[in-house]
Coordinates of C-alpha atoms in Angstrom, one line a residue:
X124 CA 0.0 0.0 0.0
X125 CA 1.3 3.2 -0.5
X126 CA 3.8 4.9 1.6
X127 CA 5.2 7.6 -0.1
X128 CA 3.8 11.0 -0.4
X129 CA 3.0 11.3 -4.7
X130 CA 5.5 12.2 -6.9
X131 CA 5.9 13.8 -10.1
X132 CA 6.3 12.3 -13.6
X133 CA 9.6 13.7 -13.8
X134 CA 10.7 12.3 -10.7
X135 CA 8.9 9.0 -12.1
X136 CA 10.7 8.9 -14.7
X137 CA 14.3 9.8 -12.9
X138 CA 13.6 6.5 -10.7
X139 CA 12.9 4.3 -13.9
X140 CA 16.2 5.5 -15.4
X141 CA 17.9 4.8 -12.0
X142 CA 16.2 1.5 -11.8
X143 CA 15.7 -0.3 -14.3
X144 CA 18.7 -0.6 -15.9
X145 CA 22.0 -0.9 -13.9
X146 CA 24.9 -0.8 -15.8
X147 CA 28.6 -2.3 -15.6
X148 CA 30.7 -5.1 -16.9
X149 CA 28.9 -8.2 -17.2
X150 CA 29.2 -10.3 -14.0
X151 CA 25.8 -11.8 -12.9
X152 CA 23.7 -14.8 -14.3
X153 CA 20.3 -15.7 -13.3
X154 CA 17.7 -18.2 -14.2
X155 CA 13.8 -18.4 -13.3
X156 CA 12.4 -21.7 -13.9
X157 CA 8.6 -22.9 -14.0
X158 CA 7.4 -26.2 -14.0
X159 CA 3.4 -27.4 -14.8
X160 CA 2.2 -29.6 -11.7
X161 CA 0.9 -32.7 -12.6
X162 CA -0.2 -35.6 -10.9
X163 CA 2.0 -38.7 -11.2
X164 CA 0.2 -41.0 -12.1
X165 CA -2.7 -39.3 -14.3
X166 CA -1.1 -36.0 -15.9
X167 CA -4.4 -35.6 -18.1
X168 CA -6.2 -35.3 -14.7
X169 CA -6.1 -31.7 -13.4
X170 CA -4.9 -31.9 -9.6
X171 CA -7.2 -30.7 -7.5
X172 CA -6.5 -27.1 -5.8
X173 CA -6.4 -28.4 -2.5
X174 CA -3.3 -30.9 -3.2
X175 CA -1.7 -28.2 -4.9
X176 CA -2.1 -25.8 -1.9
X177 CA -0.9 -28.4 0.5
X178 CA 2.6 -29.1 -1.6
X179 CA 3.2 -25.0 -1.8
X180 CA 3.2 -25.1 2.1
X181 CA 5.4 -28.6 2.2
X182 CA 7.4 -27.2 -0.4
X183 CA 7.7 -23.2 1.5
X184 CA 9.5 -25.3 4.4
X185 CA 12.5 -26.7 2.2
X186 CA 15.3 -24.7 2.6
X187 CA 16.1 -23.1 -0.5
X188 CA 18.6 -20.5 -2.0
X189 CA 16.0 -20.1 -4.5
X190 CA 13.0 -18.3 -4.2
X191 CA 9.7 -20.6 -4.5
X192 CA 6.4 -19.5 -5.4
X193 CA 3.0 -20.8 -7.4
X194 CA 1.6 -18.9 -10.6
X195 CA -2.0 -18.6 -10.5
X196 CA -2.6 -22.1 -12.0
X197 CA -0.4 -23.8 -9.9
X198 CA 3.0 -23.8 -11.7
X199 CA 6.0 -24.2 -9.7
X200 CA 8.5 -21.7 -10.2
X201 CA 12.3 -21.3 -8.8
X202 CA 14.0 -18.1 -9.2
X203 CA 17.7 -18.4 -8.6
X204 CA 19.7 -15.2 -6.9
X205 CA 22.1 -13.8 -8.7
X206 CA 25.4 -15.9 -9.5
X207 CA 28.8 -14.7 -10.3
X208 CA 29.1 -17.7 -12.6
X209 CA 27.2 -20.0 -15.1
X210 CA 28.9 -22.5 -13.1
X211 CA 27.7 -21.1 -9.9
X212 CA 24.3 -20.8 -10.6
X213 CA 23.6 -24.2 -12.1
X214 CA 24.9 -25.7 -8.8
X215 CA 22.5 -23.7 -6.6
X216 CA 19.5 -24.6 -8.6
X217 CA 20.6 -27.8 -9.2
X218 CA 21.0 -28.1 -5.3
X219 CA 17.8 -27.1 -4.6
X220 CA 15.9 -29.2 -7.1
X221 CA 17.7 -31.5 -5.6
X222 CA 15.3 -31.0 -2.8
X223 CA 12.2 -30.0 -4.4
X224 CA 11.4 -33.1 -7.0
X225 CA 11.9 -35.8 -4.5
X226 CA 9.2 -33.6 -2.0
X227 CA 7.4 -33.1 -4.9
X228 CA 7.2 -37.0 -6.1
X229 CA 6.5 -37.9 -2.1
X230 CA 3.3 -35.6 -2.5
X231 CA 2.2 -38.2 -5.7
X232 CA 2.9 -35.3 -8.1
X233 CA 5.0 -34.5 -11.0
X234 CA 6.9 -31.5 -12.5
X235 CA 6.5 -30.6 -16.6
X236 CA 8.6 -28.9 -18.8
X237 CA 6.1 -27.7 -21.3
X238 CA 5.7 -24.3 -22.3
X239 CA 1.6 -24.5 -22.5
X240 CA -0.4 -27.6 -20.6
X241 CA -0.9 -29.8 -23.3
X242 CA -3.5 -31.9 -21.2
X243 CA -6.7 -29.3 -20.2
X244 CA -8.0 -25.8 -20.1
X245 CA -6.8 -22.9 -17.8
X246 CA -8.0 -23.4 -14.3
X247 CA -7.0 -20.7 -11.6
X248 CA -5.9 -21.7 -8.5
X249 CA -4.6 -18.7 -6.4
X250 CA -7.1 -16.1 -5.6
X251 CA -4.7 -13.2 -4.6
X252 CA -6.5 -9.8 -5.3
X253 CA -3.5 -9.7 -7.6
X254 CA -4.8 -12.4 -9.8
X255 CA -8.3 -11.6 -9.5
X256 CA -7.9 -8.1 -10.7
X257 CA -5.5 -9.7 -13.7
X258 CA -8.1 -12.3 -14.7
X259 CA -10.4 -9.7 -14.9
X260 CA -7.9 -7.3 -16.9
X261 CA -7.0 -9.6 -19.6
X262 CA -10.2 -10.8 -20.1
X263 CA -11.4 -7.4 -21.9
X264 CA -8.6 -9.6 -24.3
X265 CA -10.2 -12.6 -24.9
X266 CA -9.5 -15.9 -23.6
X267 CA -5.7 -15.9 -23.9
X268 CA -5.1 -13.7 -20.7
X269 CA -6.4 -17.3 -18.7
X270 CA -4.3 -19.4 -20.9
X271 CA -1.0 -17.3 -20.2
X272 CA -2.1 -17.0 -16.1
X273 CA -3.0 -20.8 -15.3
X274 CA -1.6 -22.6 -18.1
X275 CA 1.9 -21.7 -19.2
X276 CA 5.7 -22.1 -18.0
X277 CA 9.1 -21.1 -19.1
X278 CA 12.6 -21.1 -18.7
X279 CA 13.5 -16.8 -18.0
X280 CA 16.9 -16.0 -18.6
X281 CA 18.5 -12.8 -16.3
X282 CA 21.6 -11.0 -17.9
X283 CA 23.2 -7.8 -16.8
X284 CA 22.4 -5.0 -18.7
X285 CA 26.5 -4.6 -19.6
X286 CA 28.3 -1.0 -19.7
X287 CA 27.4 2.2 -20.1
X288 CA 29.6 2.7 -23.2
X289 CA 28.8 1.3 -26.4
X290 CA 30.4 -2.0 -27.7
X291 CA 30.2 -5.6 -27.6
X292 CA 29.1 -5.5 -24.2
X293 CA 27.3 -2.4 -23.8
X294 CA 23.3 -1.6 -23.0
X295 CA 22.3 -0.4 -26.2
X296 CA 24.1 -3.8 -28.5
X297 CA 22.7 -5.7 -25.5
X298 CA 18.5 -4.4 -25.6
X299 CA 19.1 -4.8 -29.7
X300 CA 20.5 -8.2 -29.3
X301 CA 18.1 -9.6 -27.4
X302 CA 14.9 -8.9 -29.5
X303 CA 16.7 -10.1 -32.4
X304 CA 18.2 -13.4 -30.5
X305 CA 15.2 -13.6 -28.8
X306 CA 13.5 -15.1 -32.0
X307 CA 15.7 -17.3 -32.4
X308 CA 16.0 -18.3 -28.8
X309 CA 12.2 -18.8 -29.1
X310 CA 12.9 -20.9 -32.1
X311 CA 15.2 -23.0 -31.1
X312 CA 13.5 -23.9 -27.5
X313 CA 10.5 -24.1 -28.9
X314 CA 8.3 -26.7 -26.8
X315 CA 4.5 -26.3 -26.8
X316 CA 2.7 -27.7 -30.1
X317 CA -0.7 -28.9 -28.7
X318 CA -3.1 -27.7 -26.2
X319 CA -5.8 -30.2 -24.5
X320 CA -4.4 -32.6 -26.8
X321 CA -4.6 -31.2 -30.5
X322 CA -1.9 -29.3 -32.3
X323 CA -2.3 -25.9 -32.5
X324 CA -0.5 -25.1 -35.7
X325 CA 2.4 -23.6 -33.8
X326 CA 5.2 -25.1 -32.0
X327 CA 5.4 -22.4 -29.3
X328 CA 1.3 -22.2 -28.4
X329 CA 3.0 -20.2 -25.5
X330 CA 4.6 -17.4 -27.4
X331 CA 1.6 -17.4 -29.9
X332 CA -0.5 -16.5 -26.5
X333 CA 1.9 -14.1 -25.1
X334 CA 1.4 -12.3 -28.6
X335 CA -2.7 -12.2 -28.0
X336 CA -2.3 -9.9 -24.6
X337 CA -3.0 -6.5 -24.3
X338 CA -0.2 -5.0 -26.8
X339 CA 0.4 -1.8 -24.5
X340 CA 2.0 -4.3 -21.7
X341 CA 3.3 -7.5 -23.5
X342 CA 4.9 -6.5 -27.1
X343 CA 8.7 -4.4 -26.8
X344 CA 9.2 -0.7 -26.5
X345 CA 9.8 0.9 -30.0
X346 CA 12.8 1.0 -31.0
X347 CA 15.3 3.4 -30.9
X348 CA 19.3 4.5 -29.6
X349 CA 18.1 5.1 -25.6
X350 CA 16.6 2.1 -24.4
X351 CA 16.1 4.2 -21.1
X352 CA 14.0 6.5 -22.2
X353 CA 11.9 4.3 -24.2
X354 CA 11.4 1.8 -21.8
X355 CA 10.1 5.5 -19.5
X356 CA 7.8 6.0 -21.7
X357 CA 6.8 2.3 -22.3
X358 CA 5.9 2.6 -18.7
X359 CA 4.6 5.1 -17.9
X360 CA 2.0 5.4 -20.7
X361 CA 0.9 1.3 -20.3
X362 CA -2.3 1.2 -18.6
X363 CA -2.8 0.9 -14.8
X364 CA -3.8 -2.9 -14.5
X365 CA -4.9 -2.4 -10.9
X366 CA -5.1 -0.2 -8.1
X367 CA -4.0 -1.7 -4.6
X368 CA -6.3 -1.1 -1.1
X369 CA -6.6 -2.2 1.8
X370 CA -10.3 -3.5 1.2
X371 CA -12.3 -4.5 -1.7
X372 CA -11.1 -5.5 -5.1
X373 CA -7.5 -3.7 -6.8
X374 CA -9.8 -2.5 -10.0
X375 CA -8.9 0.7 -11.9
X376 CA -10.5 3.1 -14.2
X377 CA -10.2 1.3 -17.5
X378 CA -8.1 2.8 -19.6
X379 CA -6.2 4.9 -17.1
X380 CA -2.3 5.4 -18.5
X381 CA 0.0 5.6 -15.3
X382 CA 1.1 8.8 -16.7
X383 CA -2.7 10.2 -16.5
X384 CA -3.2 8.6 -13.3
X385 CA -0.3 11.2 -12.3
X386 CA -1.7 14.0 -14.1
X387 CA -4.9 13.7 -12.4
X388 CA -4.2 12.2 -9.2
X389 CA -7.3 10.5 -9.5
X390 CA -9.0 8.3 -8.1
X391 CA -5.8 9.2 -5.6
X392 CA -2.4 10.3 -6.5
X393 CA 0.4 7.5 -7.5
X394 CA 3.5 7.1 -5.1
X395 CA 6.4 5.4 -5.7
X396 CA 5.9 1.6 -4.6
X397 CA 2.7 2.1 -7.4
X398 CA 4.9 2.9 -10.1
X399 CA 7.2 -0.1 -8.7
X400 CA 3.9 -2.4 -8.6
X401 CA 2.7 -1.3 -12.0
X402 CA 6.1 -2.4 -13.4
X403 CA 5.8 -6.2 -12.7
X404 CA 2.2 -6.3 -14.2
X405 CA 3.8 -5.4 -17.7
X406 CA 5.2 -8.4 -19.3
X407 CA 7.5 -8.1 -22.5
X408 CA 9.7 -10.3 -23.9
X409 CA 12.7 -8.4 -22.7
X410 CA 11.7 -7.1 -19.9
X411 CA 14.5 -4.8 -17.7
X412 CA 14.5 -5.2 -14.0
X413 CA 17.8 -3.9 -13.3
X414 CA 19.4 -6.8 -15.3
X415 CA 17.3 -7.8 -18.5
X416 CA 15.2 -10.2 -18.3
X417 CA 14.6 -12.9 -21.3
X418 CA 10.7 -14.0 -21.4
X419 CA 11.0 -15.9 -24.4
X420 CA 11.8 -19.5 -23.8
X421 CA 9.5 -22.2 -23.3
X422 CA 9.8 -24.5 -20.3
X423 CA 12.1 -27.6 -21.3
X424 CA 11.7 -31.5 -21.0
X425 CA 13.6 -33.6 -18.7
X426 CA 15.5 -33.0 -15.3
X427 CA 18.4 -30.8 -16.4
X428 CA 16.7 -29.7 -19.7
X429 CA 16.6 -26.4 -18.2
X430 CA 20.7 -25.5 -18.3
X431 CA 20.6 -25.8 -22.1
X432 CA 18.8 -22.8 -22.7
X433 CA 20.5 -21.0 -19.7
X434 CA 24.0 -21.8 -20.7
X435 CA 23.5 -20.7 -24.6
X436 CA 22.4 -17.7 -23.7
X437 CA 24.8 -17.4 -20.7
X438 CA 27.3 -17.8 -23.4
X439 CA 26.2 -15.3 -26.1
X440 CA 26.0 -12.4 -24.2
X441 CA 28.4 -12.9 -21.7
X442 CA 31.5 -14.2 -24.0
X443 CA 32.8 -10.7 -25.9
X444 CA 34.3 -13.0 -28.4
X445 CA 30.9 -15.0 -28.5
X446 CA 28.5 -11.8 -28.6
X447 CA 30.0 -10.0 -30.9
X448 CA 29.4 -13.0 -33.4
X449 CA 26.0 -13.7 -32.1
X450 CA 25.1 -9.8 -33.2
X451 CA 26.4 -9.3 -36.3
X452 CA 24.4 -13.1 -37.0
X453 CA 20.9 -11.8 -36.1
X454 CA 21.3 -8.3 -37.3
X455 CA 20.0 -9.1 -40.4
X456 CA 17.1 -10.6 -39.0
X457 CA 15.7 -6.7 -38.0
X458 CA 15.2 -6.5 -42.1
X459 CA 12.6 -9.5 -41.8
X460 CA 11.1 -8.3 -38.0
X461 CA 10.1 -5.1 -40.0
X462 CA 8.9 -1.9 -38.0
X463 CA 6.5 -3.7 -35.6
X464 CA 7.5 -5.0 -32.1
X465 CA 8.0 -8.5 -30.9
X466 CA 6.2 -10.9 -30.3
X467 CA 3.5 -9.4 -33.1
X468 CA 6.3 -8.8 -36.0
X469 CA 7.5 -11.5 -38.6
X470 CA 10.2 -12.9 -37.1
X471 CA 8.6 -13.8 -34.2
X472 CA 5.7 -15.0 -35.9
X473 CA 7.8 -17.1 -37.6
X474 CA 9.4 -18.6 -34.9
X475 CA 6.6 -19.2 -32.9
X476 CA 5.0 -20.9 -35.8
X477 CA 7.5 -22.9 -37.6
X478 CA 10.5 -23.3 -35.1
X479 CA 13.6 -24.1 -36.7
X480 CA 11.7 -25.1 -40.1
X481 CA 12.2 -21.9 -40.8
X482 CA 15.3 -21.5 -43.1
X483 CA 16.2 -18.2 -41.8
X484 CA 15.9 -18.9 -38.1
X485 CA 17.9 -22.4 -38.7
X486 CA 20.8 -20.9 -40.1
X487 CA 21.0 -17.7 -37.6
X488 CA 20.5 -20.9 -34.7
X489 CA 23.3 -23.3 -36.1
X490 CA 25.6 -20.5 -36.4
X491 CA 24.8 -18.9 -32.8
X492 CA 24.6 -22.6 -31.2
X493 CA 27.9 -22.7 -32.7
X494 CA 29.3 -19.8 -30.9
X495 CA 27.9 -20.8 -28.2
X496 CA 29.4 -24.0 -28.1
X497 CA 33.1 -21.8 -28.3
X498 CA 32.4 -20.1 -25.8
X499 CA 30.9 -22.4 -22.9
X500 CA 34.5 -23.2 -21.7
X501 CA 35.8 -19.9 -22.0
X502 CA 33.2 -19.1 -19.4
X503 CA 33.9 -21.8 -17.1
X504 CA 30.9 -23.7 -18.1
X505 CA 31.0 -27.4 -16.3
X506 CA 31.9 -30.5 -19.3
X507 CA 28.3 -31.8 -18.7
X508 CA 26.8 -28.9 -19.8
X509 CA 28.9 -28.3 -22.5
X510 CA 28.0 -32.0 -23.3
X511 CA 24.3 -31.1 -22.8
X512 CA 24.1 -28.1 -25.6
X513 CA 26.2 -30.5 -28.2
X514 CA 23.5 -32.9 -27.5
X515 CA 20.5 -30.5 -28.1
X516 CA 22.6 -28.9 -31.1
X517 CA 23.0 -32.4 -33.1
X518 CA 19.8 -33.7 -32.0
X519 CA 18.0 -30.7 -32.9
X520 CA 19.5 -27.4 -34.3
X521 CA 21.5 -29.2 -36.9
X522 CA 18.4 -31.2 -38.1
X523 CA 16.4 -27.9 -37.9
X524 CA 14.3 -29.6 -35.4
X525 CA 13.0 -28.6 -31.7
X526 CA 11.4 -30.1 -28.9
X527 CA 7.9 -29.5 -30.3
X528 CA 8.9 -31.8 -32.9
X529 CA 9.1 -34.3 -31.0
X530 CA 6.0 -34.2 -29.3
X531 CA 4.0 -33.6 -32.7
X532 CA 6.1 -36.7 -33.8
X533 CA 4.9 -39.1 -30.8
X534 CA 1.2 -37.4 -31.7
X535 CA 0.5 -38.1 -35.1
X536 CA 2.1 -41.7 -34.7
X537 CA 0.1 -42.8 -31.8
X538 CA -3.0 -41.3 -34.4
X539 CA -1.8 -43.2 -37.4
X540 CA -1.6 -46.4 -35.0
X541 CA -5.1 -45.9 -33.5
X542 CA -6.3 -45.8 -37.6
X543 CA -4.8 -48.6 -38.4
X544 CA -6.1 -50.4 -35.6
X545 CA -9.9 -49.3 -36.4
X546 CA -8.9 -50.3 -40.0
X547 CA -8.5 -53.9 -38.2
X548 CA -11.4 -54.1 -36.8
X549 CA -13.6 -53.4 -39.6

């Protein structure tokens, strides 16, 4: 609640500057990951709420570096602190899944790395005033704003924003970099074909959702050489989402820009903490919090799936060498993203679409996997990791595949066994 005396927009806008991106020499690594909760032994059955609120308060008790929490539809998500090292922060997550799956599994549920629940509809769980006034938010939208709340996970990516000067490693080849990377990040990790069992035509259903949100929140700040000053104005003229009190629902005028809500001071004038709070309800895919924050990736398959993604992209923008290369790969990929921003452009639409069929986005991935792959050990990356991205790279970059294919593979064949068995039978 608020408990600061109001502010004005130019002050605002001083603290977004200050705030949001912190500049410096590369140094920190951090990884958010979220998992669908399933049950065991029937993943098509939804688990009821009351199991899943019972595991979040067995789960609160582990002790964890990471930070634990539940998304609205029950998701499990882990976000690491900050780690000096690729290295260092793979152990600590590792460490405390270490903890968290066999809990999880001694509870008689299961953790997915899918990027949209391939098994049933959206089906909210928490009932935070938070969620309630989002719900209620997205859907002026449609039925997407559900989907993205209760029904998706994803593997989020922190970098530092990198120096104040320009360069490899600076904030402005950084923010460019990762809009342009982030296709073919998307691409590349792509891992959610179906939803309640049927293809959806794409092979990330989660970025294709993402991309169906209320534009003035979930698609990038224009372009442009200060990424401070347009990610100001990004804020400040996104609508308010909600309101926060101490009683009754967090609602708001609909419509109301934060920068109107501090022209008017109505229905009472904005303090700081609101502009803080109205910052995490806006959700693009780069989204700076200090460091920058890589939305794009969909949640991976397997126990240690998760490294892969983190350790590529640890790799091509922490390695000078490695992002150098990666940008002067994608930068030709801003002539096919066009004028519009991700995730509603062509590029992205591509990706989300076609994956790695795409003949643009394979050959930007193989290349960039290839740096990659350079630069893991430069960085101190452990040999199992390094073994893990050579692994995804030949099983899918090279092939121009990615895990979606694999899951549309196993679905068509089971379909073309069940015709040929009523075939049989006839």
């Amino acid at each position: 609640m608020p408990v600061r005396p109001a502010l004005s927009e130019a002050e605002l806008e001083a603290h977004l500057h200050g705030i949001c991106f912190k500049t410096g020499p590369p140094r920190r690594i951090g990884v958010e990951l979220e998992w669908l909760v399933h049950d065991a032994y029937h993943p098509r059955c939804p688990v009821e709420p009351d199991r899943l609120r019972h595991a979040a308060t067995v789960l609160r008790q582990l002790p964890l570096s990471s930070l634990l929490t539940f998304e609205p539809g029950g998701q499990l998500e882990l976000s690491s602190l900050p780690a000096t090292s690729l290295r260092a922060c793979i152990e600590a997550v590792s460490a405390d899944l270490a903890l968290v799956r066999p809990a999880v599994r001694a509870l008689g549920l299961g953790l997915a790395g899918h990027g949209h629940n391939p098994w049933h509809p959206p089906r909210r769980v928490l009932t935070d005033p938070r969620y309630n006034a989002m719900e209620a938010y997205f859907d002026r939208w449609g039925p997407a704003g559900r989907s993205m709340m209760c029904g998706t996970a994803s593997v989020q990516v922190c970098v530092d924003a990198g120096h104040e000067e320009p360069g490899p490693l600076g904030l402005g080849r950084r923010w460019l970099l990762a809009h342009l990377l982030g296709a073919v990040l998307t691409a590349a990790f792509a891992n959610s074909p179906t939803s309640e069992g049927c293809p959806t035509g794409y092979r990330t259903t989660r970025q294709v959702v993402w991309s169906q949100l209320d534009p003035a929140r979930t698609l990038a700040p224009p372009p442009g050489p200060d990424p401070r000053t347009a990610w100001a104005a990004y804020v400040l003229d996104a609508p308010v989402m909600c309101i926060r009190a101490e009683h009754g629902p967090w609602d708001a005028p609909e419509g109301l820009t934060f920068r109107e809500w501090v022209r008017t001071g109505v229905p009472r004038p904005p303090t700081q903490e609101d502009l803080d709070y109205h910052v995490t309800t806006l959700f693009p895919p780069v989204r700076p919090r200090g460091h920058l924050e890589l939305r794009m990736i969909d949640a991976q398959p397997g126990e240690t799936g998760w490294t892969v993604p983190l350790a590529v992209t640890a790799a091509l923008f922490d390695d000078p060498e490695a992002t150098e290369h990666a940008y002067r790969i994608v930068k030709p990929l801003a002539e096919t993203a066009g004028s519009r921003p991700a995730p509603r452009n062509p590029l992205w639409r591509r990706a989300a679409r076609a994956g790695l069929t795409d003949p643009e986005l394979h050959a930007a991935a193989v290349a960039c996997f290839a740096a990659a792959q350079e630069a893991l050990p430069r960085i101190g990356a452990p040999p199992e990791v390094c073994a893990a991205v050579a692994a995804f790279t030949e099983r899918y970059v090279a092939r121009g595949r990615c895990p979606a294919d694999d899951h549309l593979d196993a679905l068509y064949a089971a379909e073309g066994e069940l015709l040929l068995g009523k075939e049989g039978r006839q």
